[in-house]
Short mmCIF file of C-alpha atoms and ligand atoms in Angstrom, two decimals:
data_model
loop_
_atom_site.label_atom_id
_atom_site.label_comp_id
_atom_site.label_asym_id
_atom_site.label_seq_id
_atom_site.Cartn_x
_atom_site.Cartn_y
_atom_site.Cartn_z
CA PRO A 1 -0.09 -0.03 -0.01
CA VAL A 2 1.33 3.38 -0.65
CA ILE A 3 1.33 5.47 2.36
CA ASP A 4 1.63 9.26 1.60
CA VAL A 5 4.59 11.07 3.57
CA GLU A 6 1.94 12.96 5.73
CA GLU A 7 1.25 10.14 7.68
CA ILE A 8 5.07 10.06 9.02
CA GLU A 9 5.33 10.63 12.56
CA GLY A 10 6.78 14.19 12.79
CA VAL A 11 5.55 15.48 9.41
CA GLY A 12 3.09 18.62 9.05
CA ARG A 13 1.55 19.86 6.35
CA VAL A 14 4.74 21.99 5.31
CA THR A 15 7.18 19.39 5.89
CA ALA A 16 4.79 17.21 3.17
CA GLN A 17 5.44 20.05 0.72
CA LYS A 18 9.06 20.31 0.97
CA LEU A 19 9.34 16.90 0.55
CA ARG A 20 6.63 16.22 -2.37
CA GLU A 21 8.30 19.48 -4.30
CA ALA A 22 11.67 17.29 -3.86
CA GLY A 23 9.97 14.55 -5.11
CA TYR A 24 9.59 13.07 -1.88
CA ASN A 25 5.87 11.73 -2.46
CA THR A 26 5.78 8.58 -0.28
CA ALA A 27 6.91 7.71 3.39
CA ARG A 28 8.84 4.40 1.49
CA ASP A 29 10.17 7.15 -0.79
CA VAL A 30 12.08 8.93 2.42
CA ALA A 31 12.27 5.64 4.14
CA PHE A 32 15.36 5.00 1.79
CA ALA A 33 16.09 8.43 1.66
CA SER A 34 19.76 9.37 2.76
CA VAL A 35 20.37 11.92 6.28
CA LYS A 36 22.31 14.25 3.69
CA GLU A 37 19.48 14.09 0.67
CA LEU A 38 16.83 15.41 3.45
CA ALA A 39 19.18 16.93 5.55
CA GLU A 40 19.21 19.62 2.31
CA ILE A 41 15.37 19.34 2.41
CA LEU A 42 15.06 20.44 5.31
CA GLY A 43 17.69 22.14 6.92
CA SER A 44 19.06 20.46 10.10
CA GLU A 45 20.44 16.20 9.75
CA ASP A 46 18.82 15.18 13.26
CA ARG A 47 15.31 15.92 11.83
CA ALA A 48 16.03 14.62 8.72
CA LYS A 49 17.15 11.27 10.99
CA GLN A 50 14.16 11.47 12.80
CA ILE A 51 11.77 11.40 9.95
CA ILE A 52 13.62 8.33 7.88
CA ALA A 53 13.15 6.54 11.19
CA ALA A 54 9.47 7.45 11.65
CA ALA A 55 8.94 6.46 8.02
CA GLN A 56 11.09 3.30 8.13
CA LYS A 57 8.65 2.50 11.24
CA LEU A 58 5.58 3.49 9.66
CA ILE A 59 6.26 0.78 6.64
CA GLY A 60 7.76 -1.59 8.80
CA LEU A 61 11.83 -1.93 7.25
CA THR A 62 13.59 -3.10 9.81
CA PRO A 63 17.09 -4.03 9.12
CA PHE A 64 16.92 -7.78 10.34
CA ILE A 65 15.01 -10.97 7.63
CA THR A 66 15.39 -13.99 8.31
CA ALA A 67 18.10 -16.02 6.69
CA TYR A 68 15.54 -18.16 5.22
CA GLU A 69 13.94 -15.20 3.66
CA LEU A 70 16.89 -14.57 1.93
CA TYR A 71 17.14 -17.45 0.63
CA GLU A 72 13.70 -17.40 -0.26
CA LYS A 73 14.58 -13.51 -2.00
CA ARG A 74 17.07 -15.44 -3.44
CA ARG A 75 15.61 -18.87 -5.08
CA GLY A 76 12.61 -16.39 -6.56
CA ILE A 77 10.19 -17.66 -4.53
CA ARG A 78 6.53 -16.05 -5.27
CA ARG A 79 3.35 -16.77 -3.18
CA ILE A 80 0.47 -17.65 -4.03
CA SER A 81 -2.46 -15.91 -0.97
CA THR A 82 -4.95 -18.82 0.13
CA GLY A 83 -7.93 -15.31 0.59
CA VAL A 84 -7.61 -16.70 4.03
CA LYS A 85 -5.82 -13.83 6.48
CA SER A 86 -5.50 -16.71 9.33
CA LEU A 87 -4.16 -19.07 6.55
CA ASP A 88 -1.58 -17.36 4.94
CA GLU A 89 -0.66 -16.25 8.36
CA LEU A 90 -0.06 -19.67 9.08
CA LEU A 91 1.94 -20.47 5.78
CA GLY A 92 4.18 -17.28 5.87
CA GLY A 93 1.85 -15.37 3.33
CA GLY A 94 0.45 -18.13 1.18
CA ILE A 95 1.81 -21.01 -0.69
CA GLU A 96 4.90 -20.91 -1.90
CA THR A 97 6.48 -21.81 -5.80
CA LYS A 98 9.10 -24.01 -5.70
CA ALA A 99 7.70 -25.93 -3.52
CA ILE A 100 4.81 -28.49 -2.66
CA THR A 101 2.22 -28.10 -0.65
CA GLU A 102 -0.01 -31.06 0.65
CA LEU A 103 -3.37 -30.62 2.12
CA VAL A 104 -4.30 -33.62 4.20
CA GLY A 105 -7.09 -34.97 5.91
CA GLU A 106 -10.56 -36.79 6.47
CA PHE A 107 -13.57 -36.53 4.01
CA GLY A 108 -15.12 -33.48 3.65
CA SER A 109 -12.60 -31.11 5.55
CA GLY A 110 -12.22 -29.21 2.85
CA LYS A 111 -8.76 -29.95 0.73
CA THR A 112 -10.99 -30.27 -2.52
CA GLN A 113 -12.63 -26.26 -1.70
CA LEU A 114 -9.07 -25.09 -1.11
CA CYS A 115 -7.71 -26.09 -4.38
CA HIS A 116 -10.67 -24.79 -6.26
CA GLN A 117 -9.79 -21.36 -4.37
CA LEU A 118 -5.94 -21.27 -5.60
CA SER A 119 -6.75 -22.48 -8.76
CA VAL A 120 -9.08 -18.26 -8.69
CA MET A 121 -6.63 -16.67 -6.24
CA VAL A 122 -3.66 -17.36 -8.94
CA GLN A 123 -5.23 -15.20 -11.59
CA LEU A 124 -5.54 -12.05 -9.01
CA PRO A 125 -2.83 -10.06 -9.68
CA GLU A 126 -0.61 -10.34 -7.68
CA ASP A 127 -0.72 -6.80 -5.14
CA LYS A 128 -4.46 -9.01 -4.33
CA GLY A 129 -2.15 -12.14 -3.65
CA GLY A 130 -1.99 -13.51 -7.09
CA LEU A 131 0.19 -14.30 -9.73
CA LYS A 132 -2.51 -13.02 -12.33
CA ALA A 133 -1.56 -16.59 -14.06
CA LYS A 134 -3.42 -19.63 -14.80
CA ALA A 135 -4.15 -22.87 -12.97
CA LEU A 136 -3.45 -26.57 -13.83
CA TYR A 137 -5.90 -29.10 -12.60
CA VAL A 138 -5.98 -32.46 -12.01
CA ASP A 139 -8.77 -34.02 -11.23
CA THR A 140 -8.41 -37.62 -9.94
CA GLU A 141 -11.97 -38.36 -8.00
CA ASN A 142 -14.60 -36.17 -10.64
CA THR A 143 -15.00 -33.38 -7.51
CA PHE A 144 -13.82 -30.21 -9.57
CA ARG A 145 -17.34 -27.99 -9.79
CA PRO A 146 -16.79 -25.38 -12.61
CA GLU A 147 -20.03 -23.87 -11.10
CA ARG A 148 -17.88 -23.38 -7.88
CA ILE A 149 -15.12 -21.83 -9.74
CA MET A 150 -17.79 -18.86 -10.47
CA GLN A 151 -18.61 -18.59 -7.56
CA MET A 152 -15.40 -18.11 -6.05
CA ALA A 153 -14.13 -16.12 -8.49
CA LYS A 154 -17.36 -13.59 -8.35
CA TYR A 155 -16.63 -12.81 -4.31
CA ARG A 156 -13.30 -12.10 -5.53
CA GLY A 157 -13.58 -9.64 -8.60
CA LEU A 158 -13.57 -11.78 -10.92
CA ASP A 159 -14.96 -12.43 -14.16
CA PRO A 160 -16.40 -15.97 -13.60
CA GLN A 161 -16.33 -17.29 -16.96
CA GLU A 162 -12.65 -15.35 -17.72
CA ALA A 163 -11.88 -17.86 -14.14
CA LEU A 164 -12.77 -20.82 -16.04
CA LYS A 165 -10.77 -19.92 -19.20
CA ASN A 166 -7.99 -20.12 -17.14
CA ILE A 167 -7.60 -23.43 -15.35
CA LEU A 168 -6.90 -26.15 -17.47
CA TYR A 169 -8.56 -28.88 -16.63
CA ALA A 170 -7.79 -32.12 -16.92
CA ARG A 171 -9.36 -35.56 -15.64
CA ALA A 172 -6.52 -38.19 -14.57
CA TYR A 173 -8.49 -41.78 -14.95
CA ASN A 174 -5.90 -43.96 -13.13
CA SER A 175 -2.12 -43.40 -11.95
CA ASP A 176 0.05 -43.57 -14.36
CA HIS A 177 -2.74 -41.12 -16.54
CA GLN A 178 -2.28 -38.95 -13.97
CA MET A 179 1.49 -39.27 -13.80
CA MET A 180 1.54 -38.73 -17.65
CA ILE A 181 -0.80 -35.76 -17.15
CA ILE A 182 1.82 -34.30 -15.21
CA GLU A 183 4.49 -35.18 -17.37
CA GLU A 184 3.02 -33.49 -20.36
CA SER A 185 2.45 -30.05 -18.41
CA LYS A 186 5.72 -29.41 -18.44
CA LYS A 187 5.11 -28.96 -22.18
CA ILE A 188 2.68 -25.70 -21.87
CA ILE A 189 3.33 -24.79 -18.75
CA GLU A 190 5.12 -21.07 -19.78
CA LYS A 191 2.99 -20.81 -22.88
CA GLU A 192 -0.10 -20.85 -20.42
CA ASN A 193 1.59 -18.73 -18.07
CA ILE A 194 0.11 -21.62 -15.67
CA GLY A 195 1.05 -20.14 -12.21
CA LEU A 196 -0.39 -23.08 -9.71
CA ILE A 197 -0.84 -27.33 -10.91
CA VAL A 198 -3.55 -28.92 -8.26
CA ILE A 199 -3.75 -32.26 -7.84
CA ASP A 200 -6.73 -33.57 -6.08
CA SER A 201 -6.10 -36.05 -4.98
CA LEU A 202 -2.46 -37.23 -4.94
CA VAL A 203 -2.45 -40.70 -3.38
CA ALA A 204 -6.00 -42.56 -4.52
CA HIS A 205 -5.32 -44.02 -7.91
CA PHE A 206 -2.10 -45.47 -6.00
CA ARG A 207 -3.54 -46.53 -3.62
CA SER A 208 -6.39 -48.22 -5.33
CA GLU A 209 -3.63 -49.60 -7.77
CA TYR A 210 -1.78 -51.38 -5.72
CA PRO A 211 -3.94 -52.43 -2.49
CA GLY A 212 -2.09 -54.54 0.89
CA ARG A 213 1.11 -55.64 1.49
CA GLU A 214 2.77 -57.42 -1.31
CA ASN A 215 2.55 -54.06 -3.73
CA LEU A 216 4.02 -51.66 -1.01
CA ALA A 217 6.78 -51.79 -2.14
CA GLU A 218 6.12 -50.69 -6.39
CA ARG A 219 3.12 -49.09 -5.03
CA GLN A 220 5.69 -46.47 -3.35
CA GLN A 221 8.57 -46.54 -6.09
CA LYS A 222 5.97 -45.03 -8.40
CA LEU A 223 4.95 -42.85 -5.90
CA ASN A 224 8.10 -41.11 -5.68
CA HIS A 225 9.00 -40.59 -8.82
CA HIS A 226 5.90 -38.98 -9.34
CA ILE A 227 6.53 -36.55 -6.83
CA ALA A 228 10.31 -36.34 -7.63
CA GLN A 229 9.31 -35.16 -11.44
CA LEU A 230 6.35 -32.48 -9.31
CA LEU A 231 9.15 -31.41 -7.04
CA ARG A 232 11.38 -30.74 -10.56
CA ILE A 233 8.70 -28.68 -12.14
CA ALA A 234 7.95 -26.88 -9.51
CA ASP A 235 11.97 -25.88 -8.90
CA ILE A 236 12.58 -25.17 -12.73
CA TYR A 237 9.51 -23.07 -13.31
CA ASN A 238 8.69 -21.30 -11.06
CA VAL A 239 5.60 -22.79 -10.10
CA ALA A 240 3.19 -23.87 -7.32
CA VAL A 241 2.31 -27.40 -6.63
CA VAL A 242 -0.92 -28.06 -4.76
CA VAL A 243 -2.35 -31.89 -3.72
CA THR A 244 -4.54 -33.36 -1.27
CA ASN A 245 -4.15 -36.61 0.46
CA GLN A 246 -5.96 -38.50 2.48
CA VAL A 247 -5.24 -39.83 6.13
CA VAL A 248 -5.35 -43.32 6.73
CA ALA A 249 -6.30 -45.23 11.09
CA GLN A 250 -3.30 -46.92 12.21
CA PRO A 251 -4.57 -49.42 15.28
CA ASP A 252 -1.82 -49.41 16.45
CA VAL A 253 -1.64 -45.99 18.37
CA PHE A 254 -3.50 -46.13 21.74
CA PHE A 255 -2.57 -42.37 22.61
CA GLY A 256 -2.63 -39.54 20.82
CA ASN A 257 -3.76 -39.07 17.11
CA PRO A 258 -4.76 -42.30 15.33
CA LEU A 259 -4.93 -40.81 12.10
CA LYS A 260 -1.82 -40.53 9.59
CA PRO A 261 -1.36 -39.07 6.49
CA ALA A 262 -1.47 -41.77 3.89
CA GLY A 263 1.37 -42.45 1.44
CA GLY A 264 3.87 -43.03 4.71
CA ASN A 265 7.64 -41.73 4.20
CA VAL A 266 7.66 -41.07 0.39
CA ILE A 267 5.34 -38.13 0.86
CA ALA A 268 6.57 -37.30 4.28
CA HIS A 269 9.97 -36.38 2.14
CA GLY A 270 8.66 -35.09 -1.38
CA ALA A 271 6.21 -32.90 0.27
CA THR A 272 7.87 -29.38 0.86
CA TYR A 273 4.80 -28.45 3.32
CA ARG A 274 2.74 -30.31 4.92
CA VAL A 275 -0.97 -29.11 6.12
CA TRP A 276 -3.09 -31.03 8.10
CA LEU A 277 -7.24 -30.17 7.73
CA ARG A 278 -9.75 -30.73 10.22
CA LYS A 279 -13.40 -30.19 10.72
CA GLY A 280 -15.03 -27.99 13.24
CA LYS A 281 -18.72 -27.15 14.37
CA GLU A 282 -20.45 -26.59 11.57
CA ASN A 283 -18.55 -24.86 8.73
CA VAL A 284 -15.65 -24.14 10.64
CA ARG A 285 -12.48 -26.05 9.76
CA ILE A 286 -8.76 -26.56 11.40
CA ALA A 287 -6.05 -25.99 10.08
CA LYS A 288 -2.12 -27.08 10.91
CA ILE A 289 1.33 -27.40 9.19
CA PHE A 290 3.26 -30.24 11.01
CA ASP A 291 6.51 -31.76 9.77
CA SER A 292 7.69 -28.18 9.00
CA PRO A 293 11.56 -26.36 9.90
CA TYR A 294 9.99 -22.80 9.28
CA HIS A 295 6.46 -22.70 11.11
CA PRO A 296 5.90 -23.29 14.33
CA GLU A 297 3.33 -25.70 15.44
CA ARG A 298 0.10 -23.78 15.49
CA GLU A 299 -3.60 -24.56 14.38
CA VAL A 300 -5.71 -21.53 12.79
CA THR A 301 -9.32 -21.58 11.73
CA PHE A 302 -11.49 -20.91 8.53
CA ARG A 303 -14.77 -21.50 6.95
CA ILE A 304 -16.13 -22.52 4.10
CA THR A 305 -19.30 -20.51 2.77
CA GLU A 306 -21.05 -20.31 -0.26
CA GLU A 307 -17.95 -17.54 -1.07
CA GLY A 308 -15.85 -19.45 -0.70
CA VAL A 309 -12.82 -19.99 1.90
CA VAL A 310 -13.02 -17.46 4.21
CA ASP A 311 -11.76 -16.48 7.88
P1 LIG B 1 -12.51 -33.03 0.77
O1 LIG B 1 -11.98 -32.15 -0.21
O2 LIG B 1 -11.03 -32.75 2.09
O3 LIG B 1 -13.04 -33.92 1.20
P2 LIG B 1 -13.88 -31.01 0.03
O4 LIG B 1 -12.77 -29.72 0.03
O5 LIG B 1 -15.23 -31.35 -0.62
O6 LIG B 1 -13.64 -31.55 1.17
O7 LIG B 1 -15.62 -30.11 0.88
C1 LIG B 1 -16.27 -30.45 1.20
C2 LIG B 1 -17.39 -29.30 2.54
O8 LIG B 1 -17.39 -28.18 1.53
C3 LIG B 1 -18.68 -29.24 2.62
O9 LIG B 1 -19.08 -29.93 4.05
C4 LIG B 1 -19.37 -28.74 2.42
O10 LIG B 1 -20.30 -28.46 3.17
C5 LIG B 1 -18.60 -27.30 1.94
N1 LIG B 1 -19.15 -26.84 0.96
C6 LIG B 1 -19.38 -27.28 -0.76
N2 LIG B 1 -19.37 -26.10 -1.23
C7 LIG B 1 -20.47 -25.42 -0.61
C8 LIG B 1 -20.91 -24.36 -1.08
N3 LIG B 1 -21.53 -23.77 -1.99
N4 LIG B 1 -21.41 -23.28 -0.34
C9 LIG B 1 -21.11 -24.09 1.25
N5 LIG B 1 -20.44 -24.52 1.30
C10 LIG B 1 -19.88 -25.96 0.58
MG1 LIG B 2 -11.50 -33.73 -2.22
#
């Protein structure tokens, strides 16, 4: 947001006028000015220092960023807002490109709704939390609903039909087909300006095609290959990848959570961020990040309404 110079603490109408005449229109301009430059305009070095400090405080400029933030900057990571403040806060600003974000939860916990919403959010301009880009939606369970996209798009100020045109949809009929779609996607990501790839669900086909212990090794090997392929695409093309995962019961757990994400170690190691969703009362849902070195273990709530996924 643009903050006018007059909102800086200690800057009255007269000082603001002097600053504007010298080309300093916003708090940001002043925050990055040198003391010498401003002292010439204001006639005092002390006053210049004081106003620069106030401007820096106003725009939230601090001398330190975390090494992780630096790392992100260097890697050119971009973020897509979920459209939900609490969720964005939990994720450190939204979902990241060059990463796989896994949404895991029981039936009805909101995984598919969030996938729909992100397919809309990615289309928004950057100052509204999007990437002004398209989404590629891989649907394995036939739960994608264009009508739902239209509702969400309308609420976010997008033309509903345009929003639909900016989502490339593929129905995956089995795990091989799913992997082939992702392989093929490489050819269109740049040409179509894809910013987000959704796979809802990542694991369903693999689990139904390779049931039981006797198929476990083969299934995990294939899944591993698929996830490695997704990570590579996310990294090379600077896109966000969002996948959904189911939970399974752990029969041998007597204390703590009896549910665990499906897909075992392969997904645990492959997913960059893991978000656990569960149902609260009525339309309330609860989200928590687990297994992340960068995020605190804390829970936030959001709601699913006619407008989409909201605070
Ligand atoms: P999952 O994919 O985790 O199984 P979903 O994302 O499909 O779960 O979430 C389903 C939930 O979303 C349901 O509880 C349903 O009430 C809610 N929902 C779906 N569409 C709407 C809508 N148009 N208005 C309000 N709630 C909705
Ligand atoms: Mg679903």
